Coordinates of C-alpha atoms in Angstrom, one line a residue:
Chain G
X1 CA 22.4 17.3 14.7
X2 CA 20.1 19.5 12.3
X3 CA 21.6 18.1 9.2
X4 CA 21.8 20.8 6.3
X5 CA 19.3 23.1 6.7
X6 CA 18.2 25.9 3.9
X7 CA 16.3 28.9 3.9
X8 CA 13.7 29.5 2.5
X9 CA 11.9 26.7 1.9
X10 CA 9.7 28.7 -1.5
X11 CA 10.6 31.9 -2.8
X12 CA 8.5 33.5 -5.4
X13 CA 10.5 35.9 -8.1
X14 CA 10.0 38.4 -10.8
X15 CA 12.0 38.0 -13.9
X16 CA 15.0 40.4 -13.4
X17 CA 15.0 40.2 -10.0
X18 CA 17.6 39.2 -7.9
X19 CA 17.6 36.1 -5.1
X20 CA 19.7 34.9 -2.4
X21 CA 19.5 31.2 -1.2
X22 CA 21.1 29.8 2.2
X23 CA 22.5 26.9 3.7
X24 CA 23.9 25.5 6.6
X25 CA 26.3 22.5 6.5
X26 CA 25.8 19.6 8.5
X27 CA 27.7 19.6 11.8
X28 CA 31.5 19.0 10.8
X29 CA 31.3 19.0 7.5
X30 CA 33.5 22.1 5.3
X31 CA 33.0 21.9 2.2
X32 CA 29.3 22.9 0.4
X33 CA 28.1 22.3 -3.2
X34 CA 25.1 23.8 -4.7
X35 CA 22.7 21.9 -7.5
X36 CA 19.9 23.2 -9.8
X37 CA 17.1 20.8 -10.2
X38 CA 14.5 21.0 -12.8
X39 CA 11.1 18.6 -12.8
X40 CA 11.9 15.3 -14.1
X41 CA 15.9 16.0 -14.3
X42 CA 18.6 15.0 -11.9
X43 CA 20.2 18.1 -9.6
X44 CA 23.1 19.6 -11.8
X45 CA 25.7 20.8 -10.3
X46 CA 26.7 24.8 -10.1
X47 CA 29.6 24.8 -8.3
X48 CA 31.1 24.3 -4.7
X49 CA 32.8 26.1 -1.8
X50 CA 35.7 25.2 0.2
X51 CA 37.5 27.0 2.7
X52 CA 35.6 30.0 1.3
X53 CA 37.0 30.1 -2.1
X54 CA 34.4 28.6 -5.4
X55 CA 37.0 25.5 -5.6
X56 CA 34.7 24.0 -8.7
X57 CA 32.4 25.3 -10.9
X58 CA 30.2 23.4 -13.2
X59 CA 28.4 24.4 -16.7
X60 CA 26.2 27.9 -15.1
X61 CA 26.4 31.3 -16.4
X62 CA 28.2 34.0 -14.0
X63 CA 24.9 35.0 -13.1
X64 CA 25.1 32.6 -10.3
X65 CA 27.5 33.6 -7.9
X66 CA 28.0 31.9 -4.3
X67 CA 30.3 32.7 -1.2
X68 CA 30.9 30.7 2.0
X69 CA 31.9 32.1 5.4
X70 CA 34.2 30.8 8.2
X71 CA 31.7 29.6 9.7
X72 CA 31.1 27.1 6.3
X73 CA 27.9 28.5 5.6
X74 CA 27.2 29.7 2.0
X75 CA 24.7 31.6 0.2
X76 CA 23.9 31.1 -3.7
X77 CA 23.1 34.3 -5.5
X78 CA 21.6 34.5 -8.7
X79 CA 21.2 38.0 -10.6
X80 CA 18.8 39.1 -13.4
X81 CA 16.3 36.0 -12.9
X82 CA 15.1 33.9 -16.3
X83 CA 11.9 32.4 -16.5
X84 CA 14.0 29.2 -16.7
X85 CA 15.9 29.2 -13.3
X86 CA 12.3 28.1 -11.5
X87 CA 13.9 25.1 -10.3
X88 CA 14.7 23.5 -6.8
X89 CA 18.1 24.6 -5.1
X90 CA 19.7 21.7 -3.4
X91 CA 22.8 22.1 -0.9
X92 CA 25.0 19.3 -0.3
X93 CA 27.9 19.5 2.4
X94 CA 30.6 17.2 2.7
X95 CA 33.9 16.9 3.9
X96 CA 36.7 17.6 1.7
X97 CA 38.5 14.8 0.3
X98 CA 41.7 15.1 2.3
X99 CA 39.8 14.7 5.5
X100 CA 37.7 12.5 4.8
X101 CA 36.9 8.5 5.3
X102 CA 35.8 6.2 2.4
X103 CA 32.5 5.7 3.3
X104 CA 31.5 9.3 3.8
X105 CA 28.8 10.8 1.7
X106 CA 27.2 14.1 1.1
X107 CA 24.6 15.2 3.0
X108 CA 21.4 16.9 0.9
X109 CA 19.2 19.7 2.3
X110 CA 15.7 20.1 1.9
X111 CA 16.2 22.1 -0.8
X112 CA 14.8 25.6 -1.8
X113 CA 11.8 25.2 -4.6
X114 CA 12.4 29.3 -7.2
X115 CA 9.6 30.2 -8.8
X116 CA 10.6 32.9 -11.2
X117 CA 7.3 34.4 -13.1
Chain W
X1 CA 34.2 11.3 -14.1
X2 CA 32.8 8.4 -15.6
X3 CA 29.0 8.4 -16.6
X4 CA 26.7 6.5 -15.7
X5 CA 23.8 4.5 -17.3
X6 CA 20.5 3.1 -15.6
X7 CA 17.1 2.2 -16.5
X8 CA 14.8 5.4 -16.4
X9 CA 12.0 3.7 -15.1
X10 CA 10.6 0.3 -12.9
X11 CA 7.8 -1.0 -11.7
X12 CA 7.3 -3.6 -8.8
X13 CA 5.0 -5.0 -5.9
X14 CA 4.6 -4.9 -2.4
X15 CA 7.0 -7.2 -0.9
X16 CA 9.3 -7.9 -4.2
X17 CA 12.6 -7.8 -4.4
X18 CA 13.8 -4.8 -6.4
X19 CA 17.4 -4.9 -8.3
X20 CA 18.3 -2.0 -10.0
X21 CA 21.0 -2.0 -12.1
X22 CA 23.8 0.7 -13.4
X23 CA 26.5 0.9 -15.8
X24 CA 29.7 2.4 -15.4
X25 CA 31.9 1.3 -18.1
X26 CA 35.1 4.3 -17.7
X27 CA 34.8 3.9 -14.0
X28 CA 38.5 5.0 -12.7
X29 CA 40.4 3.0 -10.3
X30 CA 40.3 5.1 -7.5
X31 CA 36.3 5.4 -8.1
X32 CA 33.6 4.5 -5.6
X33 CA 29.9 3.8 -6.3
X34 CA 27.5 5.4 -4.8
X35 CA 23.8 5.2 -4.5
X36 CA 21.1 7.6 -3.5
X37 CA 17.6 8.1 -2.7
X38 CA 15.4 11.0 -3.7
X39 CA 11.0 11.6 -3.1
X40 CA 9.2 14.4 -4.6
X41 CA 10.2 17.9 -3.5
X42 CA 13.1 16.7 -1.3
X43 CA 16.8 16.3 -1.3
X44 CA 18.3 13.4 -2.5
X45 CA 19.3 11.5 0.7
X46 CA 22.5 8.4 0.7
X47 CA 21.4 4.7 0.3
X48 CA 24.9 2.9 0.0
X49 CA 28.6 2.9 -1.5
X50 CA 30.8 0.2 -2.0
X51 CA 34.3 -0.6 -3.9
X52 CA 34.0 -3.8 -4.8
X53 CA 32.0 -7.1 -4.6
X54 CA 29.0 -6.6 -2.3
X55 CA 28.3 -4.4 0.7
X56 CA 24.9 -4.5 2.9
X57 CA 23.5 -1.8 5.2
X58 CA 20.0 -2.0 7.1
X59 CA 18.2 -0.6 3.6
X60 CA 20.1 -2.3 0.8
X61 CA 22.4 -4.3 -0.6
X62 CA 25.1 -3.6 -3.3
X63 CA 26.6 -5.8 -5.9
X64 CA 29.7 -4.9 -7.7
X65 CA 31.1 -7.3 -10.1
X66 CA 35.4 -8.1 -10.3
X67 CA 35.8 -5.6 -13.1
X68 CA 33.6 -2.9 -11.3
X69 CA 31.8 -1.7 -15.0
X70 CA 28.5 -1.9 -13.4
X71 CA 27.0 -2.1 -10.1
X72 CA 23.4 -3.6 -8.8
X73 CA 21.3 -1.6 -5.9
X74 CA 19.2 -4.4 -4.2
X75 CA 16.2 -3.6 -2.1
X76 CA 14.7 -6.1 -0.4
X77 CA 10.4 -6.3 0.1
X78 CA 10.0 -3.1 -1.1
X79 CA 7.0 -1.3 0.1
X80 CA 5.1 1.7 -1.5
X81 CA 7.1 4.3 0.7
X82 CA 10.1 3.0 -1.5
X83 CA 8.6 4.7 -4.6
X84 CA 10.9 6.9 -5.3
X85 CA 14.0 8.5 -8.1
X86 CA 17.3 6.4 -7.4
X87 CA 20.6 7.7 -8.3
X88 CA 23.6 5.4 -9.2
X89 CA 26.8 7.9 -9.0
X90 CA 30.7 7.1 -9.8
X91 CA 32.3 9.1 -7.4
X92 CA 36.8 9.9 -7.1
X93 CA 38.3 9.4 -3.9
X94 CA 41.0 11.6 -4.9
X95 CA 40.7 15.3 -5.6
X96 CA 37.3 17.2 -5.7
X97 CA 34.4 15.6 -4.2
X98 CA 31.5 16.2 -6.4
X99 CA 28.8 13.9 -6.5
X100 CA 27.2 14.3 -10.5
X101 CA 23.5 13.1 -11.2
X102 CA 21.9 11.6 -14.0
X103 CA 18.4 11.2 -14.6
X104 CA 18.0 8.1 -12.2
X105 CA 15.9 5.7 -12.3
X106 CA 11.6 6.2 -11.4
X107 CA 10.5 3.4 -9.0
X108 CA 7.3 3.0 -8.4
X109 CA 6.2 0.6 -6.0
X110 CA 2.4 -0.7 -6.4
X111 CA -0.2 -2.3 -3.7

């Protein structure tokens, strides 16, 4: 099992650019949440995907944008880059609530570092 | 969802017993506790979640007190990989399963 798994690992971006970020779930799971970190701050959350509709979205400007296909896969987009989106992108998959156990946790990626200059 | 609040920072020694502690005062009935794990550069990765009074896995142990307002992440011997950011979340069974950060606490384990 390859565990959540996103591409790329770096990207490098001009300000007013335009960047797509991808995951893949872990094995099973359906539903996939996407987090902003900053250095030195805990991952915030932007919003998450389930059965390809944005079921939650937290405190981000409509710049970001995300979709998830039927295969649970989802890609973050964010439009017109700011200096101050250089952060890490972290995907987390899960399974959604109704299907899932008590002990069952979210699964992190390895995360992809933006660099917006 | 009830916030959390945890030291930002510790320091400890090879082969001490680490106990970090979280409060969660508005923590909802139907709220689990859940702890997580996160080096430089990575994603944050699951340590443990329990309900109530105390649950133990192969890395650590969790203590969680009768009226569940605040939790304790034990980790036994630590050693210097265990320097690391530790998240203490409050997390609803029910509804939308969205695990929210705050700053966590800075371990850092020394020789």
């Amino acid at each position: 099992d390859a565990g959540v798994t996103q591409s790329p690992t770096h990207l490098i971006k001009t300000r007013g650019q335009q960047v797509t970020l991808r995951c893949s779930p872990k094995s099973g799971h359906d539903t996939v949440s996407w987090y902003q970190q900053a250095l030195g701050q805990g991952p915030q959350f932007i919003f998450q995907y389930y059965e390809e509709e944005e079921r939650q979205r937290g405190n981000f400007p409509d710049r970001f944008s995300g979709h998830q296909f039927p295969n649970y896969s989802s890609e973050l987009n964010v439009n017109a880059l700011l200096l101050g989106d250089s952060a890490l992108y972290l995907c987390a998959s899960s399974l959604e609530p109704g299907h899932r156990q008590h002990d069952t946790e979210a699964f992190f990626g390895q995360g992809t570092r933006l660099t917006v200059v | 969802l009830a916030k959390t609040t945890q030291p930002i920072s510790m320091d400890s020694y090879e082969g001490q017993e680490v106990n970090i502690t979280c409060s969660h005062n508005n923590i909802a009935t139907n709220d689990y506790i859940t702890w997580y794990q996160q080096f430089p550069s990575q994603g944050p990765r699951f340590i443990i979640q329990g309900y109530k009074t105390k649950v133990t896995n192969e890395v650590a142990s969790l203590f969680i007190p009768a009226d569940r307002k605040s939790s304790t992440l034990s980790l036994p011997r630590v050693s210097l990989s265990d320097t690391a950011v530790y998240y203490c979340l409050v997390e609803g069974e029910g509804g939308s399963y969205i695990p929210t950060f705050g700053r966590g606490t800075s371990l850092i384990v020394h020789p």
